[in-house]
Each structure stands twice: as structure tokens, then as C-alpha cells.
JSON list of C-alpha atoms in Angstrom, two decimals:
[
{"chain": "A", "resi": 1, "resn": "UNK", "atom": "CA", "xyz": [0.00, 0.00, 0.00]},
{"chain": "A", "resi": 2, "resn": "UNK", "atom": "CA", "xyz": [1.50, 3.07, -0.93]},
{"chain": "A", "resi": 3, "resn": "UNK", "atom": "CA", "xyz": [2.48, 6.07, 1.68]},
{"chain": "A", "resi": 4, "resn": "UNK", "atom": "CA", "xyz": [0.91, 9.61, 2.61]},
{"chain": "A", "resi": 5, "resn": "UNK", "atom": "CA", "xyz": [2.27, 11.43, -0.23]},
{"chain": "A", "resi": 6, "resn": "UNK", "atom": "CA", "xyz": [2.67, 14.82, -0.81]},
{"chain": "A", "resi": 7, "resn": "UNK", "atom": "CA", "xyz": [3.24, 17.33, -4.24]},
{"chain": "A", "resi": 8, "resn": "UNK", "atom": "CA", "xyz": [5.74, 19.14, -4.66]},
{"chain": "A", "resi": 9, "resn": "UNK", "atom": "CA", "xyz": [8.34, 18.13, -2.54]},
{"chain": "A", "resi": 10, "resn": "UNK", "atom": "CA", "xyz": [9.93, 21.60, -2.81]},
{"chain": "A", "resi": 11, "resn": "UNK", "atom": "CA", "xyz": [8.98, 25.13, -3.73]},
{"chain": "A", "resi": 12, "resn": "UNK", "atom": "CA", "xyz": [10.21, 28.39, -4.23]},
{"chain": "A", "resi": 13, "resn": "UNK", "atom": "CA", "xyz": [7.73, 31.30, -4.28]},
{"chain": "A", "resi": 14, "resn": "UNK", "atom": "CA", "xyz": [7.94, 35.01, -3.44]},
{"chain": "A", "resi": 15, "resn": "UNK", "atom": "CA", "xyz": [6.04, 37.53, -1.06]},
{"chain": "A", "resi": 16, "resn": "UNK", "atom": "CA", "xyz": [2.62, 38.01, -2.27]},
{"chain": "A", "resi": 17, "resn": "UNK", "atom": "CA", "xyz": [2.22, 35.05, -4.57]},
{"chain": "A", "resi": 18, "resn": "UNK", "atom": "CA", "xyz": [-0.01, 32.49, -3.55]},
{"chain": "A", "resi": 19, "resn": "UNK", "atom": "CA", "xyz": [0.90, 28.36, -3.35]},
{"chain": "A", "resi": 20, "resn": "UNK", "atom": "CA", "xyz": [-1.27, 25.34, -3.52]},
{"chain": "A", "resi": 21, "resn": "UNK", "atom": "CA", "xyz": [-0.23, 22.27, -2.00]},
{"chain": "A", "resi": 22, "resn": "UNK", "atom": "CA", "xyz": [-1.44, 18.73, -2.31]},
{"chain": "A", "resi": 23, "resn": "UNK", "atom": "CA", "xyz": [-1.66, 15.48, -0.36]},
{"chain": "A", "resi": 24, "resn": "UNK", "atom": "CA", "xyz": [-2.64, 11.77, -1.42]},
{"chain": "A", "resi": 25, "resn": "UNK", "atom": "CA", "xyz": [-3.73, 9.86, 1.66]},
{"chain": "A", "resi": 26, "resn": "UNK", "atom": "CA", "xyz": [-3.89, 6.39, 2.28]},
{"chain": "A", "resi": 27, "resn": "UNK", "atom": "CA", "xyz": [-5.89, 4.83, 0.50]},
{"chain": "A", "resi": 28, "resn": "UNK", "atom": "CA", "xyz": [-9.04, 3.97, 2.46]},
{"chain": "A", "resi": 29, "resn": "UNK", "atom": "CA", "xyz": [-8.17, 6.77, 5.03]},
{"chain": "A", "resi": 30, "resn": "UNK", "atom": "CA", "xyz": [-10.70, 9.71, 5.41]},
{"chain": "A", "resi": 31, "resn": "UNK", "atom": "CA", "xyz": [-8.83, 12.09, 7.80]},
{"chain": "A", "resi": 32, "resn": "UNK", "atom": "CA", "xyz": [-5.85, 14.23, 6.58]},
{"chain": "A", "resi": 33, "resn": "UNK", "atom": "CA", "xyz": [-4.88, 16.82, 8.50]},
{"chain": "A", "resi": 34, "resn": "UNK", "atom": "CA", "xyz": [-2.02, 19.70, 7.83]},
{"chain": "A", "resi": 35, "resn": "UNK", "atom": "CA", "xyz": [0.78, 20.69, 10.25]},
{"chain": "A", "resi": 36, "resn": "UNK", "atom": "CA", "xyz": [3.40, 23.74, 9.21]},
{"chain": "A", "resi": 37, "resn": "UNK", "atom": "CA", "xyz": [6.59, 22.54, 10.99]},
{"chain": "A", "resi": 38, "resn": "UNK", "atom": "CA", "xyz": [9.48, 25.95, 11.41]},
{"chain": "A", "resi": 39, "resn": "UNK", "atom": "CA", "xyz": [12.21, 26.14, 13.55]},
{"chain": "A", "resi": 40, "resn": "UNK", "atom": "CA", "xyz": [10.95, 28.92, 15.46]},
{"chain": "A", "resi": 41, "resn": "UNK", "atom": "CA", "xyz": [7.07, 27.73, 16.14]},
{"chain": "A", "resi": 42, "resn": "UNK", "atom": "CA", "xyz": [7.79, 23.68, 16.32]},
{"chain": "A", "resi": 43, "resn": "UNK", "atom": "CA", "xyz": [5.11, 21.30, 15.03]},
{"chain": "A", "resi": 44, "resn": "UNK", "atom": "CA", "xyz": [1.33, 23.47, 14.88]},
{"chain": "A", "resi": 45, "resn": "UNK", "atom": "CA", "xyz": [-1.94, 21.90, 13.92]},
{"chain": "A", "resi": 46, "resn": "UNK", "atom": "CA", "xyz": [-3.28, 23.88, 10.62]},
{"chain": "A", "resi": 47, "resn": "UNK", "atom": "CA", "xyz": [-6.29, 22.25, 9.73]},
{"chain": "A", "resi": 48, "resn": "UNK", "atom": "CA", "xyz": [-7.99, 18.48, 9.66]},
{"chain": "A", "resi": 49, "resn": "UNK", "atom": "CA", "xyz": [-10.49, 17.21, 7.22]},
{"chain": "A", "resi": 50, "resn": "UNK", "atom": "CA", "xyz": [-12.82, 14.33, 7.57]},
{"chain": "A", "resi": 51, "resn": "UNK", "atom": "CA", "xyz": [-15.28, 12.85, 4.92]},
{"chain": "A", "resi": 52, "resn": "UNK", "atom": "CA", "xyz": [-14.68, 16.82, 2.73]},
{"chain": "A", "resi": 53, "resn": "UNK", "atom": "CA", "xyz": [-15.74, 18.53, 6.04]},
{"chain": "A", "resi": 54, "resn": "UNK", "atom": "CA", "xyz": [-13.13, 20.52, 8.26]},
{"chain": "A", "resi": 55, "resn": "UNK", "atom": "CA", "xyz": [-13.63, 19.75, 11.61]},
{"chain": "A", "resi": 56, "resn": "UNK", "atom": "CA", "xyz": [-10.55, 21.34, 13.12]},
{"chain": "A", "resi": 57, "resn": "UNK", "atom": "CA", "xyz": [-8.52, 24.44, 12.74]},
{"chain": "A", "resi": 58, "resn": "UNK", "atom": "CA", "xyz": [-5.56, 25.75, 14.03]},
{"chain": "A", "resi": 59, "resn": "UNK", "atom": "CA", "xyz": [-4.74, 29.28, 14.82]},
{"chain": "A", "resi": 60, "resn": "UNK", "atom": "CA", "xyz": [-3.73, 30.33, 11.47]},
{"chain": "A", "resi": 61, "resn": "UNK", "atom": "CA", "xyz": [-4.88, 33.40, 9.61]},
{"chain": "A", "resi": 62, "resn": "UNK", "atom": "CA", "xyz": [-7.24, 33.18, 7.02]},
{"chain": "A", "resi": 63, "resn": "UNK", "atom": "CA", "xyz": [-4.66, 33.15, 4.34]},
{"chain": "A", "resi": 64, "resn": "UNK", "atom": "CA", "xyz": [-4.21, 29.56, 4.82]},
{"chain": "A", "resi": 65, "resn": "UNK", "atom": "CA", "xyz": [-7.34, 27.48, 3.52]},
{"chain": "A", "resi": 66, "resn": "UNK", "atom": "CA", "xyz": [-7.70, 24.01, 3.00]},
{"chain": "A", "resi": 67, "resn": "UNK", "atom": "CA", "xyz": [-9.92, 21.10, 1.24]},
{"chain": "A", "resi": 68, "resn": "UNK", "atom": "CA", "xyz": [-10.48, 17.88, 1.02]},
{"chain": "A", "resi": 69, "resn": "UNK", "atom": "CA", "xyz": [-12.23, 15.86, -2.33]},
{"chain": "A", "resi": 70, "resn": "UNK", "atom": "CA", "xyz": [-14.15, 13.07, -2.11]},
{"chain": "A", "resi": 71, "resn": "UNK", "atom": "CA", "xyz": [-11.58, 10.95, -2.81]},
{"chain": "A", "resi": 72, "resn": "UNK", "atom": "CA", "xyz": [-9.89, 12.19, 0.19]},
{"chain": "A", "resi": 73, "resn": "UNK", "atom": "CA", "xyz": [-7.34, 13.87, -1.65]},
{"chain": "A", "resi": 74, "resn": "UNK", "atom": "CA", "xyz": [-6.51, 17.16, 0.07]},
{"chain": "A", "resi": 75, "resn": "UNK", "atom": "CA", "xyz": [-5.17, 20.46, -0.72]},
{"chain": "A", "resi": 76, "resn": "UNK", "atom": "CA", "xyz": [-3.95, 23.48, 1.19]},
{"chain": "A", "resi": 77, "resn": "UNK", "atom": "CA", "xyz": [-4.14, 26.98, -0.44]},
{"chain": "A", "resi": 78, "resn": "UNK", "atom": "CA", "xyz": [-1.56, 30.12, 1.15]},
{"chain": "A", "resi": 79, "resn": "UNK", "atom": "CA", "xyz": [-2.71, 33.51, -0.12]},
{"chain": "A", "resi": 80, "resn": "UNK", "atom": "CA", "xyz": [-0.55, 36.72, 0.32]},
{"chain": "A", "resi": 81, "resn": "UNK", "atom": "CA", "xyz": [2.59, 34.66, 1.26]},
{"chain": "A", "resi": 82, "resn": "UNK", "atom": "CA", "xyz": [4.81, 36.19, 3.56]},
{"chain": "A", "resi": 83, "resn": "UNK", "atom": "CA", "xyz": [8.34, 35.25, 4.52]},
{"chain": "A", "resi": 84, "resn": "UNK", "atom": "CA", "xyz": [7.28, 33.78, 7.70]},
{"chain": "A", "resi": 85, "resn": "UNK", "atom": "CA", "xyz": [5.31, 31.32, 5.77]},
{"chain": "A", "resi": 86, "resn": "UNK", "atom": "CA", "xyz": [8.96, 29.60, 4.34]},
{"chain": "A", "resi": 87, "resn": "UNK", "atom": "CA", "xyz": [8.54, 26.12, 6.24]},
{"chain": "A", "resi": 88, "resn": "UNK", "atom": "CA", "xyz": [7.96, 22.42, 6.02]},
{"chain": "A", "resi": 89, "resn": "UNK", "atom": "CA", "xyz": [4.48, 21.77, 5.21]},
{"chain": "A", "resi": 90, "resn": "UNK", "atom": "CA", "xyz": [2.93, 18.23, 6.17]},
{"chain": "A", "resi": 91, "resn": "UNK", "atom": "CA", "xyz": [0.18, 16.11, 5.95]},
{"chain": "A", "resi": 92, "resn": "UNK", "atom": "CA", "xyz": [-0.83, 13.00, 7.76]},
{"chain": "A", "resi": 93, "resn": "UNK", "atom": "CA", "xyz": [-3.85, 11.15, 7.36]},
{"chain": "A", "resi": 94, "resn": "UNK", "atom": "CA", "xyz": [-5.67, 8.57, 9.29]},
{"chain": "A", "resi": 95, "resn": "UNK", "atom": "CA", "xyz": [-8.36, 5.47, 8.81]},
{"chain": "A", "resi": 96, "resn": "UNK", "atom": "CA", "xyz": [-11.55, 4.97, 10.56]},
{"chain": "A", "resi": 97, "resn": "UNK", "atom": "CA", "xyz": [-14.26, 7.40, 11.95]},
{"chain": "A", "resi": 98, "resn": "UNK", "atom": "CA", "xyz": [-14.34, 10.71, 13.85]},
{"chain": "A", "resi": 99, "resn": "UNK", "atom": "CA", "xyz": [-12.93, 9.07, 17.14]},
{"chain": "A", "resi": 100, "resn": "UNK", "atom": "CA", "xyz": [-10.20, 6.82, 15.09]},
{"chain": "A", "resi": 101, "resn": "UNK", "atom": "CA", "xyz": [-7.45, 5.46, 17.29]},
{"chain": "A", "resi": 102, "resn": "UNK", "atom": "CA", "xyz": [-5.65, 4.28, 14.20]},
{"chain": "A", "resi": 103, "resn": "UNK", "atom": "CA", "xyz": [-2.35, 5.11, 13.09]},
{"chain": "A", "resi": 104, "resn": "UNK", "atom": "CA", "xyz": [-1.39, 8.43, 11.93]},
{"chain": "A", "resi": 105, "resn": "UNK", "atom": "CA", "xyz": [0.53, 8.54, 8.75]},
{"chain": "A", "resi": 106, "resn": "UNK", "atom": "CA", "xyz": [2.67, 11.40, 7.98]},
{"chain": "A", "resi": 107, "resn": "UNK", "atom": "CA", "xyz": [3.79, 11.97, 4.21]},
{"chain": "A", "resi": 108, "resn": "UNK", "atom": "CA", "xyz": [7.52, 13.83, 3.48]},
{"chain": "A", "resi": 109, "resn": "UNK", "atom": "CA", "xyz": [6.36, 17.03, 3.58]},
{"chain": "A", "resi": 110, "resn": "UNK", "atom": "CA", "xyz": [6.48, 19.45, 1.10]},
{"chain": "A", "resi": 111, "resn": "UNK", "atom": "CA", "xyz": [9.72, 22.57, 1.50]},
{"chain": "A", "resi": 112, "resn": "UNK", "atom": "CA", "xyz": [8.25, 25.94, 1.02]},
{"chain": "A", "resi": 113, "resn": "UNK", "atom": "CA", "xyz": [10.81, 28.68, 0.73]},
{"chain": "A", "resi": 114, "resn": "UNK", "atom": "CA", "xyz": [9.44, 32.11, 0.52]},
{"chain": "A", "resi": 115, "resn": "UNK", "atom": "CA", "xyz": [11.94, 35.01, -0.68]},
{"chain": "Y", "resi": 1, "resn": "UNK", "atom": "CA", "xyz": [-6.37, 23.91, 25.95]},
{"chain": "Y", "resi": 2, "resn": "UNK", "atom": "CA", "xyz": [-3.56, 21.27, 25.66]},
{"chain": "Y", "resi": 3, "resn": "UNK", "atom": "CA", "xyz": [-0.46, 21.80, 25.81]},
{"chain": "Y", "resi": 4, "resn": "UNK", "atom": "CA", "xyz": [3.05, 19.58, 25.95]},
{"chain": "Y", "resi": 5, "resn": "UNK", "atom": "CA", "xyz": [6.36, 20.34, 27.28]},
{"chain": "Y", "resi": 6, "resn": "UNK", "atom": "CA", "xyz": [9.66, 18.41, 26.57]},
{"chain": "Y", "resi": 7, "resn": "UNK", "atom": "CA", "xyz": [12.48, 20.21, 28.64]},
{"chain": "Y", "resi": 8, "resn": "UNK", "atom": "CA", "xyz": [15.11, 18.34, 27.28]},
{"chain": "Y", "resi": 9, "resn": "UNK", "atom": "CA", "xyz": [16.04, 20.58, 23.73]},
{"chain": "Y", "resi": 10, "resn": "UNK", "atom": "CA", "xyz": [19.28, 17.85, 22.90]},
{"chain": "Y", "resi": 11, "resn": "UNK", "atom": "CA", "xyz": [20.63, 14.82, 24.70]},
{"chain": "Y", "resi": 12, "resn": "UNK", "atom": "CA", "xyz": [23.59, 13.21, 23.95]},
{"chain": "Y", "resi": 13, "resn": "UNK", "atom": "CA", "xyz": [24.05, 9.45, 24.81]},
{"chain": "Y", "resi": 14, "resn": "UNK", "atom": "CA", "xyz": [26.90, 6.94, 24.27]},
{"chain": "Y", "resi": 15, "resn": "UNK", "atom": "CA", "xyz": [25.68, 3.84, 21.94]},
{"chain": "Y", "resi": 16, "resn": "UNK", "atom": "CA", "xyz": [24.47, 0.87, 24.08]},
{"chain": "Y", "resi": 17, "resn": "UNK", "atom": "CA", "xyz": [23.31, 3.29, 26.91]},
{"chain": "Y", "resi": 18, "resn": "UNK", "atom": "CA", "xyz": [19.64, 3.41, 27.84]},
{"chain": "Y", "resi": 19, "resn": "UNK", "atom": "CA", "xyz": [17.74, 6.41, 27.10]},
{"chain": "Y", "resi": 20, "resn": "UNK", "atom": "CA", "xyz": [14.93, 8.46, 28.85]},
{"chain": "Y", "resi": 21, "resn": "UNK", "atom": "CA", "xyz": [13.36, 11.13, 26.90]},
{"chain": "Y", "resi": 22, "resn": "UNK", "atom": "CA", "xyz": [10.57, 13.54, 29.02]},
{"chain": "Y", "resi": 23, "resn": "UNK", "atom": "CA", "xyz": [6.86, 14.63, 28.03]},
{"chain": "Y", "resi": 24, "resn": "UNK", "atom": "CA", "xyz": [4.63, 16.64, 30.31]},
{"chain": "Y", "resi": 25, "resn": "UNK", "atom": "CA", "xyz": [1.20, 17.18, 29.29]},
{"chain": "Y", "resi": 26, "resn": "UNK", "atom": "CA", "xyz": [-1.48, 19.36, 30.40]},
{"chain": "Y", "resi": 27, "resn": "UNK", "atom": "CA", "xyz": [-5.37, 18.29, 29.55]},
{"chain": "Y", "resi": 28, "resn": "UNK", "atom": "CA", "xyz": [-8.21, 18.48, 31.07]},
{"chain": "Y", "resi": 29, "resn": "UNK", "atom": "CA", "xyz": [-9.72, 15.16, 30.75]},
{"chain": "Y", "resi": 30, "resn": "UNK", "atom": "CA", "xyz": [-8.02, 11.89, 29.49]},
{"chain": "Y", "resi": 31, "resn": "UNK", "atom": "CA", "xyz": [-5.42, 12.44, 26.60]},
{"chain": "Y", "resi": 32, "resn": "UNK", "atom": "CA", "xyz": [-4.37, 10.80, 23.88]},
{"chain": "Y", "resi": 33, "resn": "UNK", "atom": "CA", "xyz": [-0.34, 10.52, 23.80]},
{"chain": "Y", "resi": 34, "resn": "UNK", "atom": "CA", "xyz": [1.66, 9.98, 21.17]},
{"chain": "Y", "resi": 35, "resn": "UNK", "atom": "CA", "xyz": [5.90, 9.48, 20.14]},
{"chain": "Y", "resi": 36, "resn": "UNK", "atom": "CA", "xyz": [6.67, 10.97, 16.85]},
{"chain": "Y", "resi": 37, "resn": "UNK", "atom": "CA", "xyz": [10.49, 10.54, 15.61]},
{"chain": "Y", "resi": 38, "resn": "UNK", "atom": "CA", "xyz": [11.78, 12.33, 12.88]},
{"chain": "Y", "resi": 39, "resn": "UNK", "atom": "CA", "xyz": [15.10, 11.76, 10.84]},
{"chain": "Y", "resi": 40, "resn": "UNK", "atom": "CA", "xyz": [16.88, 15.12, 8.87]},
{"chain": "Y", "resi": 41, "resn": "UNK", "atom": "CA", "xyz": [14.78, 15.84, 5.87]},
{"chain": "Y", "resi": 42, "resn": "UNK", "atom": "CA", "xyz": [11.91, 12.92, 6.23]},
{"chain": "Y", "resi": 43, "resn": "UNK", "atom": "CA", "xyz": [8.33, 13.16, 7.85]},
{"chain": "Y", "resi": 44, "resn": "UNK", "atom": "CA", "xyz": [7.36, 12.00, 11.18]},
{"chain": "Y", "resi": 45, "resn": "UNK", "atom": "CA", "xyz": [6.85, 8.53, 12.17]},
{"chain": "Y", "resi": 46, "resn": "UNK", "atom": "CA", "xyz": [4.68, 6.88, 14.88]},
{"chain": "Y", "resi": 47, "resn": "UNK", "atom": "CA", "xyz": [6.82, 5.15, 17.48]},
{"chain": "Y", "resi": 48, "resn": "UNK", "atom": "CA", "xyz": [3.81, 4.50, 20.10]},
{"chain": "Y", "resi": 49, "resn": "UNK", "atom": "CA", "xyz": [0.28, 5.87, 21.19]},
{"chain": "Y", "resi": 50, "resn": "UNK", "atom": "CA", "xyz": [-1.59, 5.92, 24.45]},
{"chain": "Y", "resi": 51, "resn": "UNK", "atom": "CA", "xyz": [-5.73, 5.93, 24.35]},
{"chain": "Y", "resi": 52, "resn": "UNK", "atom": "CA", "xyz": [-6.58, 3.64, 27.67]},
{"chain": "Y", "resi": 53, "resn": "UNK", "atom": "CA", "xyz": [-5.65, 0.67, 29.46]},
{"chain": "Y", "resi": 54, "resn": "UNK", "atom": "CA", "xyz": [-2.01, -0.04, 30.03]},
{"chain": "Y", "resi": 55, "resn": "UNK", "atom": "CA", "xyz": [0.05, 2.60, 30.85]},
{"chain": "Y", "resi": 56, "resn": "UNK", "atom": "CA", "xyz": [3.18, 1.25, 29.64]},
{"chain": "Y", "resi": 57, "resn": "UNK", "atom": "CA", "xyz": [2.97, 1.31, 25.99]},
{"chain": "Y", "resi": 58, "resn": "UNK", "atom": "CA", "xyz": [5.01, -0.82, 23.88]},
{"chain": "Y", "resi": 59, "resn": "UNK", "atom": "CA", "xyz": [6.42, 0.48, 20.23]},
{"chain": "Y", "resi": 60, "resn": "UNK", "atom": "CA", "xyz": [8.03, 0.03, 17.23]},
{"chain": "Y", "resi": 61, "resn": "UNK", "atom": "CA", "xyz": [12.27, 0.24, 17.06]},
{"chain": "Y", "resi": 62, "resn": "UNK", "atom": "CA", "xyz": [12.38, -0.96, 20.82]},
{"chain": "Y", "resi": 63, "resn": "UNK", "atom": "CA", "xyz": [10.92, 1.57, 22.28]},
{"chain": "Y", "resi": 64, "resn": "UNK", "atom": "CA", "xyz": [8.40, 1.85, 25.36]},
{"chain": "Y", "resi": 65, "resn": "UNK", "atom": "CA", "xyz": [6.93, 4.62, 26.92]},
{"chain": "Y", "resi": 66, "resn": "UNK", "atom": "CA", "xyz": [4.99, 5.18, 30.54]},
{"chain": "Y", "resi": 67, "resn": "UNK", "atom": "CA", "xyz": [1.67, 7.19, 30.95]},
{"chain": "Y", "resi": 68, "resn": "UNK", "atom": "CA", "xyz": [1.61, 8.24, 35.03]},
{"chain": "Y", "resi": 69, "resn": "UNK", "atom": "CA", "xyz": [-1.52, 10.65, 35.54]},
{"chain": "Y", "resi": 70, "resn": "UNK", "atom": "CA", "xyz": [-0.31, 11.85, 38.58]},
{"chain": "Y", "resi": 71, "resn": "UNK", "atom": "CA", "xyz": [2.70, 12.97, 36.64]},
{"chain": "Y", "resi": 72, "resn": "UNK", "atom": "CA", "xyz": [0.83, 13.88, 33.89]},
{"chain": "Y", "resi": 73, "resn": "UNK", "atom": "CA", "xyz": [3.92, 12.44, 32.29]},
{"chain": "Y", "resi": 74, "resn": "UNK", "atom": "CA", "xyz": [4.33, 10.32, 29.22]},
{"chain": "Y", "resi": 75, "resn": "UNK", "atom": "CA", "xyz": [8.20, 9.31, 28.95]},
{"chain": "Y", "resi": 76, "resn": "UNK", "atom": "CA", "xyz": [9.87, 7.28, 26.27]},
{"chain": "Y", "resi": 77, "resn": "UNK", "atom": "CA", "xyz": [12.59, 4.87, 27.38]},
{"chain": "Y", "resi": 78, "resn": "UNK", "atom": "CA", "xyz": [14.78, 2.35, 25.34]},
{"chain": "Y", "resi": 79, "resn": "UNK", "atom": "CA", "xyz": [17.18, 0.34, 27.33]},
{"chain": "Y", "resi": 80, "resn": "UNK", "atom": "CA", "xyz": [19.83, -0.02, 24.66]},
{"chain": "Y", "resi": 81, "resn": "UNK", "atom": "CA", "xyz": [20.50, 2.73, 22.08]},
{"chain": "Y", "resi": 82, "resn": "UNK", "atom": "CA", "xyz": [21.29, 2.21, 18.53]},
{"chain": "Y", "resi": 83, "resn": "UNK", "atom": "CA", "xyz": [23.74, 4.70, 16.16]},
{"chain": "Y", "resi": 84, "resn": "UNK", "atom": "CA", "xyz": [20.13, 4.60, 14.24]},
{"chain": "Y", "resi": 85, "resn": "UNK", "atom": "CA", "xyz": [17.94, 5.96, 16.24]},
{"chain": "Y", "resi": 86, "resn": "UNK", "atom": "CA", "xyz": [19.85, 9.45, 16.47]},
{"chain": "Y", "resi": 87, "resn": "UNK", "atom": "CA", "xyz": [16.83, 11.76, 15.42]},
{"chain": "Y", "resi": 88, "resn": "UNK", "atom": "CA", "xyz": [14.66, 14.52, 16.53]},
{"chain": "Y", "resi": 89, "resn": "UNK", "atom": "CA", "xyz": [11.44, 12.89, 19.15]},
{"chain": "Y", "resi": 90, "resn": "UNK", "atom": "CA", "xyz": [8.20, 14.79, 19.70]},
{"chain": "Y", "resi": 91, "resn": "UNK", "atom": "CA", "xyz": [5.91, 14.28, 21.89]},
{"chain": "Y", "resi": 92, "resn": "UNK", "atom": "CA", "xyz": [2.32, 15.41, 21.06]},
{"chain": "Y", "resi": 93, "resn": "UNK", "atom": "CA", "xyz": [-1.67, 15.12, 22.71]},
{"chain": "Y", "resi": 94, "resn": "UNK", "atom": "CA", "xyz": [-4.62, 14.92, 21.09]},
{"chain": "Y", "resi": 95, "resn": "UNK", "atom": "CA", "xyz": [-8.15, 15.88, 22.98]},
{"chain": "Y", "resi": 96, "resn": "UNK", "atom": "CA", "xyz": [-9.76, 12.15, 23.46]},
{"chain": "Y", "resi": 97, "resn": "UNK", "atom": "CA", "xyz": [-11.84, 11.07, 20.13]},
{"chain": "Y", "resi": 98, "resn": "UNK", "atom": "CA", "xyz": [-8.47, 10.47, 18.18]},
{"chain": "Y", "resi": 99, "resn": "UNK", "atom": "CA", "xyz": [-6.54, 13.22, 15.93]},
{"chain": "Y", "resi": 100, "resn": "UNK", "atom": "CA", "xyz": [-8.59, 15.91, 15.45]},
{"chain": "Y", "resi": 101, "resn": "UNK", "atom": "CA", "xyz": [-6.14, 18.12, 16.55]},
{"chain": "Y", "resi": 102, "resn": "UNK", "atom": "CA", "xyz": [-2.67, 17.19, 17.60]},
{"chain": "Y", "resi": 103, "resn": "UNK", "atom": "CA", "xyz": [-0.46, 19.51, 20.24]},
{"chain": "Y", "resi": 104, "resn": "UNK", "atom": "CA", "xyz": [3.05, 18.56, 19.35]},
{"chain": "Y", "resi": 105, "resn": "UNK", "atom": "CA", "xyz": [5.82, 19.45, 21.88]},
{"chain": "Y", "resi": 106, "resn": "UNK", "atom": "CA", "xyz": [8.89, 21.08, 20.70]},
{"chain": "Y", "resi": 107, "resn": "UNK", "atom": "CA", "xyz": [11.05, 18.51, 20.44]},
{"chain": "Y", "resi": 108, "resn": "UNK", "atom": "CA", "xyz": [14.23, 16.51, 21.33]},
{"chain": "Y", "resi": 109, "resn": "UNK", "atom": "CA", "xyz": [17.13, 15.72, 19.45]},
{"chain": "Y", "resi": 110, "resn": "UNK", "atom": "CA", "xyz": [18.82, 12.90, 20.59]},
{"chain": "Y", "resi": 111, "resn": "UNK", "atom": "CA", "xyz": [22.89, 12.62, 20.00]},
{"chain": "Y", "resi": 112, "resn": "UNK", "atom": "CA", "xyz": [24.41, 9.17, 19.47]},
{"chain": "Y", "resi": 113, "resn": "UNK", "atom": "CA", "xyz": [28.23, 8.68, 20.41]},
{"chain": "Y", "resi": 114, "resn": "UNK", "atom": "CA", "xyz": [29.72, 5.48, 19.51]}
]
């Protein structure tokens, strides 16, 4: 079965532009969920989809948005992009229902650089 | 709301030593635990979870880990290190009903000397 995976692996954008990123699940698993990873601010919770429906959000501002398709495929959008945005960006998705105690699986993460 | 703290920022152990690694959590109600490791460059992988029952939690790479609520401490132990398991460790909570939103502490790197 293949892994969490996660498009691009790297990217290179400037202040202002916008960025899309993507992540495959599992397949079978419903819940993906988005963490931005920087050396400053650690591991934080973005956002978590389940069944196309966010259910959690982190406290981000509204210039990061997320979705998920019915295939659970999931992207996350950054508007406005700032240079505190430059960070590791990954997603981790998850089998089973709303109170899943399944395994977690985290993809590679996708390298955003903003300059 | 949750949070985690790991005070140790780096430890540095000798190959063949044990290892302790600290997590202190802070939730109202029963958490879910977790052990994330993570190599230079890669994602994060599950080493062990806590929901209920036994609170010593066996895991993957030899690891084992020791929920004490009167602590409110979850820390990972490994009697014998390995050159390989030099990485950064997180420890991280979720609110009980699984991962609906993950605190993640901020991490300790762990040091291998042969």
C-alpha cells in the first residue's frame, strides 16, 4: 500500500504570490490533516479534514485554507505569502471514523521557501 | 487547551546506553499521547500511542513509553541505544476522540556517540 504522499516536494515562491499544495492519503483513510513545521514555532496543527468537512482548525490566519475531495485527496491553499510562511508543510492522514485510534501517517512534507 | 512540554532541547548518549526522553502534558480530561520521531529531511513517524488501558505502551524500534496521571507524564525509554535511532522525538496530545487536533511538543534531538 503506498504512503501519505505529498506534491511538490519543494517550492520556491515570493512575497505576495499564492501556493497550492497537495496530499494523497492512504488509501481507504478519510482524515488528513495539515501541520506547518518551522524552527521557530515547532510542530502546529493547521487544519484536519474528515469525509470533505473541516472539523478542526488551528490558529492560522485566514490566508491559509484548506480542502479535502471526495476521494480524500486534500489540498492546502496560502494567499498573500509572507516570509514567515517559508517552512515544512505536512500532511498526515488517518483510517476509521471521527474518534479513530488508528495510526497516523505522515507523508515527506512538502519545503516551502518564501523570498 | 492542551499543551506539551519536553524540557530536554538535545541529549547526547553513548551507543548501548539506555535512554529516557521527558513529556509533560497538560489536559483536562483523558489524553491521547503519542511518540513521533523524525530523521533530517523525512516526515514524522509513529513510534507509540496511548488511548486507555495499560500505561506502559510498547512500540516500534524498541521503544516503550509510561503514561503516570499523577505525573501527567508520558516518557519514552529504550534500554539499549542504537547509532540509528539518532533523530529529533516529539511528543504530542490529542483531545480524546483520536486526531482531530494534535499539540506537538517542541522537540528533542537525541545525539548518538559510539
Amino acid at each position: 500500500k503506498a504512503g501519505v504522499t505529498q506534491t511538490p516536494r519543494y517550492l520556491i515562491k515570493t512575497r505576495g504570490q499564492q501556493v497550492t499544495l497537495s496530499c494523497s492519503p492512504i488509501s481507504g483513510h478519510r482524515s488528513v490533516s495539515w501541520y506547518q513545521q518551522t524552527p521557530g514555532q515547532g510542530l502546529q496543527f493547521l487544519f484536519e479534514y474528515f469525509s470533505e468537512t473541516q472539523r478542526n482548525k488551528g490558529n492560522f490566519p485566514g490566508r491559509f485554507s484548506g480542502r479535502q475531495f471526495s476521494n480524500s485527496r486534500s489540498e492546502m491553499n496560502v494567499s498573500t505569502l509572507e516570509l514567515g510562511d517559508s517552512a515544512l508543510y505536512l500532511c498526515a492522514s488517518v483510517a476509521g471514523t471521527a474518534t479513530s485510534t488508528d495510526t497516523q501517517y505522515f507523508g515527506p512534507g512538502t519545503r516551502l521557501t518564501v523570498l | 487547551a492542551q499543551s506539551v512540554t519536553q524540557p530536554d532541547i538535545h541529549i547526547t548518549v553513548s551507543e548501548g546506553a539506555s535512554l529516557e526522553l521527558r513529556c509533560n502534558y497538560s489536559y483536562g480530561a483523558t489524553p491521547y499521547l503519542f511518540w513521533y520521531v523524525q530523521s533530517p529531511g523525512q516526515g514524522l513517524q509513529l513510534l507509540l500511542k496511548y488511548f486507555s488501558g495499560d500505561t506502559l505502551v510498547q512500540g516500534i524500534k524498541g521503544f516503550e513509553a509510561e503514561f503516570k496521571r499523577s505525573q501527567s507524564s508520558f516518557n519514552l525509554r529504550k534500554p539499549s541505544v542504537h547509532w540509528s535511532d539518532a533523530a529529533e522525538y516529539f511528543c504530542a496530545v490529542a483531545k480524546s476522540g483520536g486526531y482531530q487536533k494534535v499539540t506537538f511538543g517542541t522537540g528533542t534531538k537525541l545525539q548518538v556517540i559510539p
